[in-house]
Coordinates of C-alpha atoms in Angstrom, one line a residue:
X1 CA -35.6 -81.5 -59.2
X2 CA -38.0 -79.0 -57.6
X3 CA -38.8 -81.4 -54.7
X4 CA -35.1 -81.9 -54.0
X5 CA -34.4 -78.2 -54.2
X6 CA -37.2 -77.6 -51.7
X7 CA -35.8 -80.2 -49.2
X8 CA -32.4 -78.5 -49.5
X9 CA -33.9 -75.0 -49.1
X10 CA -35.6 -76.0 -45.8
X11 CA -32.4 -77.5 -44.5
X12 CA -30.5 -74.4 -45.4
X13 CA -33.0 -72.2 -43.7
X14 CA -32.7 -74.2 -40.5
X15 CA -28.9 -73.7 -40.7
X16 CA -29.3 -70.0 -41.3
X17 CA -31.6 -69.6 -38.3
X18 CA -29.0 -71.3 -36.1
X19 CA -26.4 -68.7 -36.8
X20 CA -26.5 -65.2 -35.3
X21 CA -26.8 -62.7 -38.2
X22 CA -27.7 -59.3 -36.9
X23 CA -27.1 -56.5 -39.4
X24 CA -23.4 -56.0 -39.9
X25 CA -22.7 -59.4 -38.2
X26 CA -23.6 -61.8 -41.1
X27 CA -20.3 -63.5 -41.6
X28 CA -21.5 -67.0 -40.5
X29 CA -24.7 -66.9 -42.7
X30 CA -22.7 -65.6 -45.6
X31 CA -20.4 -68.6 -45.2
X32 CA -23.4 -71.0 -45.3
X33 CA -24.6 -69.4 -48.5
X34 CA -21.2 -69.8 -50.1
X35 CA -21.2 -73.4 -49.1
X36 CA -24.6 -73.8 -50.7
X37 CA -23.3 -72.4 -54.0
X38 CA -20.2 -74.6 -53.8
X39 CA -22.3 -77.7 -53.2
X40 CA -24.2 -76.9 -56.4
X41 CA -21.0 -76.1 -58.4
X42 CA -22.2 -72.5 -58.8
X43 CA -19.5 -69.9 -59.3
X44 CA -20.0 -67.0 -56.9
X45 CA -18.3 -63.9 -55.5
X46 CA -18.6 -62.1 -52.3
X47 CA -18.1 -58.5 -51.0
X48 CA -18.2 -57.9 -47.3
X49 CA -21.1 -60.1 -46.2
X50 CA -23.0 -60.0 -49.6
X51 CA -22.8 -63.1 -51.7
X52 CA -23.7 -63.0 -55.4
X53 CA -23.7 -65.1 -58.5
X54 CA -24.8 -65.0 -62.2
X55 CA -26.2 -67.9 -64.3
X56 CA -23.8 -70.2 -66.0
X57 CA -24.6 -69.0 -69.5
X58 CA -24.7 -65.3 -68.7
X59 CA -24.8 -63.3 -72.0
X60 CA -24.1 -59.5 -71.7
X61 CA -26.2 -58.8 -74.8
X62 CA -29.3 -59.9 -72.9
X63 CA -31.4 -58.1 -70.2
X64 CA -30.8 -59.2 -66.7
X65 CA -33.2 -60.1 -63.8
X66 CA -32.0 -59.6 -60.3
X67 CA -33.1 -62.0 -57.6
X68 CA -32.5 -60.6 -54.1
X69 CA -33.2 -61.2 -50.5
X70 CA -31.3 -60.6 -47.3
X71 CA -29.8 -62.8 -44.7
X72 CA -29.4 -60.3 -41.8
X73 CA -32.0 -60.2 -39.0
X74 CA -33.1 -57.8 -36.3
X75 CA -32.3 -58.6 -32.7
X76 CA -35.0 -60.8 -31.1
X77 CA -37.5 -58.9 -29.0
X78 CA -38.1 -59.7 -25.3
X79 CA -41.4 -61.6 -26.0
X80 CA -39.7 -64.8 -27.3
X81 CA -40.7 -67.9 -25.5
X82 CA -38.4 -70.1 -27.7
X83 CA -34.7 -69.9 -28.3
X84 CA -34.6 -67.6 -31.4
X85 CA -31.5 -69.3 -32.8
X86 CA -32.9 -72.9 -32.4
X87 CA -34.9 -73.9 -35.5
X88 CA -37.9 -76.0 -34.4
X89 CA -40.6 -77.5 -36.6
X90 CA -44.0 -77.9 -34.9
X91 CA -47.3 -78.4 -36.7
X92 CA -45.8 -77.6 -40.1
X93 CA -44.3 -74.3 -38.8
X94 CA -40.5 -73.6 -38.8
X95 CA -39.8 -71.4 -35.9
X96 CA -36.7 -69.2 -35.5
X97 CA -35.3 -65.7 -35.9
X98 CA -35.4 -64.6 -39.5
X99 CA -37.4 -67.6 -40.6
X100 CA -40.2 -65.4 -42.0
X101 CA -38.1 -62.2 -42.6
X102 CA -36.6 -63.0 -44.8
X103 CA -35.0 -66.5 -44.6
X104 CA -37.9 -68.3 -46.3
X105 CA -37.7 -65.9 -49.2
X106 CA -33.9 -66.1 -49.5
X107 CA -33.8 -69.9 -49.6
X108 CA -36.7 -70.0 -52.0
X109 CA -34.9 -67.6 -54.4
X110 CA -31.7 -69.6 -54.0
X111 CA -33.5 -72.7 -55.0
X112 CA -35.1 -70.9 -58.0
X113 CA -31.7 -69.5 -59.1
X114 CA -30.3 -73.0 -58.9
X115 CA -33.1 -74.4 -61.0
X116 CA -32.3 -71.9 -63.8
X117 CA -28.5 -71.8 -63.3
X118 CA -27.5 -74.3 -66.0
X119 CA -30.3 -73.6 -68.5
X120 CA -29.2 -72.5 -71.9
X121 CA -30.9 -70.1 -74.4
X122 CA -32.8 -68.1 -71.7
X123 CA -34.3 -64.8 -72.8
X124 CA -32.9 -63.2 -69.7
X125 CA -29.8 -63.5 -67.6
X126 CA -30.1 -64.1 -63.8
X127 CA -28.1 -62.5 -61.1
X128 CA -28.8 -63.3 -57.4
X129 CA -27.6 -61.3 -54.4
X130 CA -27.9 -62.6 -50.9
X131 CA -27.5 -59.3 -49.2
X132 CA -26.5 -58.0 -45.8
X133 CA -27.6 -54.9 -43.8
X134 CA -31.1 -54.7 -45.1
X135 CA -32.7 -54.4 -41.6
X136 CA -30.7 -51.4 -40.7
X137 CA -30.5 -49.9 -44.2
X138 CA -26.7 -50.0 -43.7
X139 CA -24.0 -48.9 -46.1
X140 CA -22.7 -52.4 -46.9
X141 CA -25.9 -54.0 -48.2
X142 CA -27.5 -54.3 -51.6
X143 CA -26.9 -50.6 -52.3
X144 CA -23.1 -51.2 -52.1
X145 CA -23.4 -54.1 -54.7
X146 CA -25.1 -52.1 -57.5
X147 CA -21.7 -50.9 -58.7
X148 CA -20.3 -54.4 -58.6
X149 CA -23.0 -56.6 -60.2
X150 CA -24.0 -56.3 -63.9
X151 CA -26.6 -53.7 -64.9
X152 CA -30.1 -54.8 -63.8
X153 CA -33.2 -54.4 -65.9
X154 CA -35.7 -55.4 -63.3
X155 CA -35.7 -57.2 -59.9
X156 CA -37.6 -59.6 -57.7
X157 CA -37.0 -58.7 -54.1
X158 CA -37.8 -61.5 -51.7
X159 CA -39.9 -60.3 -48.7
X160 CA -42.9 -62.0 -47.2
X161 CA -46.0 -61.2 -49.3
X162 CA -47.9 -64.5 -49.1
X163 CA -46.6 -64.8 -52.7
X164 CA -48.9 -61.9 -53.8
X165 CA -47.4 -59.2 -56.0
X166 CA -46.3 -56.0 -54.2
X167 CA -46.1 -53.8 -57.3
X168 CA -45.3 -50.7 -55.3
X169 CA -43.6 -49.9 -52.0
X170 CA -43.6 -46.8 -49.8
X171 CA -40.3 -45.0 -49.4
X172 CA -39.0 -43.8 -46.0
X173 CA -37.6 -40.4 -44.9
X174 CA -36.8 -39.8 -41.3
X175 CA -36.6 -36.1 -40.3
X176 CA -34.7 -34.6 -37.3
X177 CA -36.6 -31.4 -36.5
X178 CA -35.8 -28.6 -34.1
X179 CA -38.1 -25.7 -33.1
X180 CA -36.2 -22.8 -31.6
X181 CA -37.2 -20.3 -29.0
X182 CA -35.7 -18.1 -26.2
X183 CA -35.1 -19.3 -22.7
X184 CA -36.8 -17.5 -19.8
X185 CA -38.1 -18.0 -16.2
X186 CA -41.5 -19.8 -16.2
X187 CA -42.7 -17.6 -13.3
X188 CA -42.3 -14.4 -15.3
X189 CA -43.5 -15.8 -18.6
X190 CA -40.6 -14.1 -20.3
X191 CA -39.2 -16.0 -23.3
X192 CA -40.3 -17.7 -26.5
X193 CA -41.4 -21.2 -25.7
X194 CA -39.9 -23.7 -28.2
X195 CA -42.4 -26.3 -27.2
X196 CA -45.3 -24.1 -28.3
X197 CA -43.5 -23.3 -31.6
X198 CA -43.0 -27.0 -32.1
X199 CA -46.7 -27.7 -31.5
X200 CA -47.6 -25.4 -34.4
X201 CA -45.4 -27.4 -36.8
X202 CA -46.4 -30.8 -35.3
X203 CA -50.1 -29.8 -35.9
X204 CA -49.2 -29.2 -39.5
X205 CA -47.5 -32.6 -39.8
X206 CA -50.6 -34.2 -38.3
X207 CA -53.1 -32.4 -40.5
X208 CA -51.5 -31.7 -43.9
X209 CA -52.4 -33.8 -46.9
X210 CA -50.3 -34.0 -50.0
X211 CA -52.4 -33.3 -53.1
X212 CA -51.1 -36.2 -55.2
X213 CA -52.5 -39.6 -54.1
X214 CA -50.9 -42.8 -55.4
X215 CA -53.3 -45.2 -57.1
X216 CA -51.5 -48.2 -55.5
X217 CA -50.1 -46.7 -52.2
X218 CA -52.6 -44.1 -51.3
X219 CA -51.5 -41.0 -49.4
X220 CA -48.1 -39.8 -48.1
X221 CA -48.1 -40.5 -44.4
X222 CA -46.3 -38.3 -41.8
X223 CA -46.0 -39.3 -38.1
X224 CA -44.3 -37.6 -35.3
X225 CA -42.6 -40.4 -33.3
X226 CA -40.2 -38.8 -30.8
X227 CA -40.0 -35.5 -28.9
X228 CA -37.5 -33.9 -26.4
X229 CA -37.5 -30.5 -24.7
X230 CA -36.8 -28.8 -21.5
X231 CA -34.2 -29.1 -18.7
X232 CA -36.3 -28.2 -15.6
X233 CA -39.8 -27.3 -14.6
X234 CA -39.3 -23.5 -14.2
X235 CA -37.3 -22.8 -17.3
X236 CA -39.0 -22.0 -20.6
X237 CA -37.1 -24.2 -23.2
X238 CA -35.2 -22.6 -26.0
X239 CA -35.2 -25.7 -28.1
X240 CA -37.6 -28.6 -28.8
X241 CA -36.4 -31.5 -30.9
X242 CA -38.6 -34.0 -32.5
X243 CA -38.5 -36.8 -35.1
X244 CA -40.9 -37.3 -38.0
X245 CA -41.4 -40.6 -39.8
X246 CA -42.5 -39.9 -43.4
X247 CA -43.7 -42.8 -45.7
X248 CA -43.5 -41.5 -49.3
X249 CA -45.5 -42.9 -52.1
X250 CA -44.6 -43.3 -55.8
X251 CA -46.4 -40.0 -56.5
X252 CA -43.4 -38.1 -55.1
X253 CA -39.7 -38.4 -54.7
X254 CA -38.2 -37.9 -51.2
X255 CA -36.6 -34.7 -52.4
X256 CA -40.0 -33.3 -53.5
X257 CA -41.7 -34.2 -50.2
X258 CA -38.8 -32.6 -48.2
X259 CA -39.0 -29.4 -50.2
X260 CA -42.8 -29.2 -49.5
X261 CA -42.2 -29.7 -45.8
X262 CA -39.5 -27.1 -45.6
X263 CA -41.7 -24.5 -47.2
X264 CA -44.5 -25.1 -44.6
X265 CA -42.8 -25.4 -41.2
X266 CA -40.7 -23.0 -39.1
X267 CA -38.6 -25.7 -37.5
X268 CA -35.2 -26.6 -38.8
X269 CA -35.7 -29.9 -40.7
X270 CA -32.8 -32.2 -41.5
X271 CA -33.4 -35.5 -43.3
X272 CA -31.3 -38.4 -42.1
X273 CA -31.3 -39.7 -45.7
X274 CA -33.1 -39.0 -49.0
X275 CA -32.0 -42.3 -50.7
X276 CA -34.8 -44.6 -49.5
X277 CA -37.3 -43.7 -52.2
X278 CA -40.6 -45.3 -53.1
X279 CA -40.4 -48.0 -55.7
X280 CA -42.8 -49.6 -58.2
X281 CA -43.2 -51.7 -61.3
X282 CA -45.9 -51.2 -64.0
X283 CA -48.9 -53.6 -63.8
X284 CA -48.3 -54.2 -67.5
X285 CA -44.7 -55.5 -66.9
X286 CA -44.3 -59.1 -68.1
X287 CA -43.3 -60.4 -64.7
X288 CA -46.4 -58.9 -63.1
X289 CA -48.7 -60.2 -65.9
X290 CA -47.1 -63.6 -65.4
X291 CA -48.0 -63.5 -61.7
X292 CA -51.5 -62.3 -62.3
X293 CA -52.0 -65.1 -64.9
X294 CA -51.2 -67.6 -62.1
X295 CA -53.9 -66.1 -59.9
X296 CA -51.7 -63.8 -57.7
X297 CA -53.1 -60.5 -56.4
X298 CA -51.4 -57.1 -56.7
X299 CA -51.2 -54.5 -53.9
X300 CA -49.1 -51.7 -52.6
X301 CA -46.8 -52.4 -49.6
X302 CA -46.4 -50.0 -46.7
X303 CA -43.2 -51.6 -45.4
X304 CA -39.6 -50.8 -46.6
X305 CA -37.2 -53.3 -48.2
X306 CA -34.1 -53.2 -50.4
X307 CA -36.3 -52.1 -53.2
X308 CA -35.7 -48.6 -51.9
X309 CA -32.1 -48.6 -53.2
X310 CA -33.0 -49.9 -56.7
X311 CA -33.6 -47.5 -59.6
X312 CA -34.9 -50.2 -61.9
X313 CA -38.5 -51.6 -61.8
X314 CA -38.8 -54.0 -59.0
X315 CA -41.4 -56.5 -57.6
X316 CA -41.6 -57.5 -54.0
X317 CA -42.7 -61.1 -53.8
X318 CA -42.0 -64.0 -51.4
X319 CA -43.4 -66.7 -49.1
X320 CA -44.4 -65.8 -45.5
X321 CA -46.5 -63.0 -44.1
X322 CA -45.3 -59.5 -43.4
X323 CA -47.3 -59.3 -40.1
X324 CA -45.1 -62.0 -38.6
X325 CA -41.8 -60.1 -39.2
X326 CA -40.0 -58.9 -36.1
X327 CA -42.5 -60.7 -33.9
X328 CA -41.7 -63.0 -30.9
X329 CA -41.5 -66.7 -31.9
X330 CA -41.3 -65.8 -35.5
X331 CA -42.2 -68.7 -37.9
X332 CA -42.9 -69.6 -41.5
X333 CA -45.0 -72.5 -42.7
X334 CA -43.1 -75.2 -44.5
X335 CA -45.8 -75.3 -47.2
X336 CA -45.2 -71.6 -47.8
X337 CA -41.6 -72.3 -48.8
X338 CA -42.8 -75.2 -51.1
X339 CA -45.4 -72.9 -52.7
X340 CA -42.8 -70.1 -52.9
X341 CA -40.3 -72.1 -54.9
X342 CA -43.0 -73.5 -57.1
X343 CA -44.5 -70.1 -57.9
X344 CA -41.2 -68.3 -58.4
X345 CA -40.3 -71.0 -61.0
X346 CA -43.7 -70.9 -62.7
X347 CA -43.7 -67.1 -62.9
X348 CA -40.2 -66.9 -64.3
X349 CA -40.8 -69.7 -66.8
X350 CA -43.6 -67.6 -68.2
X351 CA -41.1 -65.0 -69.4
X352 CA -37.6 -66.6 -69.7

């Protein structure tokens, strides 16, 4: 059965690659996933471009595992030498946009869910969500499904980890900042230069270290990534706007980090969102122990995923390699998908 599911998973991934599915435009890939469920006689539901299902013998008295990965993609960068929407297999690699991030994970989880779908007397229920709008953290992705699907006790989020166990993930907070001053003529030196005021705060962002350090994720990291000021060479600017990318660890909530920043800088600071918090799962959790038993390593991930919208314990785990995500001529090895399906099933069999 696993071999057949693997063959079907690879064929589905090729079909998914061939359909444009930029964030918010996932209607065609959503249809392919619905067709997959229908082919396997799996009852499913959809909301916007999210497609979800629960196992055949779902029992509301049992705890529930969420299996999740996304079917949207970023837009291809200009470095592509291949057609990003043309799935090609060369030397054991399947090329195409979204093959690695996160198509390989998605089809592997679909195969895993199908494997368990008809099983009776499981210790846990299964819910799977093939979600939209992950790449742009949009409003109509997994976050919008949490009020629709059954309550989740813990989750496996499919992202490329080389099937190692990402037991923690950094959160993200993007800050729009503005340092104020007073305009004046540069020749006279009259005025309060907003750029100089911004430099003081930018120096703080560059040098400040948060006292709490995460055992898994290390330090909170703040990086100034954009800056804009001035209208002409001879006018002292009254405003300097800049953007700060803040990667938050599980030692803090986004709100806590924001309050520390506010108390230390003079600039006006406005977070674009506070909802993309860090996430983690205890190393003693049964699903983590099952993965370790099978020889998988644990680590903390610096990259963001749909884990950020979950409040339950969650594990990031999937075939493929994170460093290939969003690169030109993106690919995943076919044997990574085979290994992914096999390991997902083995790990879950340890606990269900």
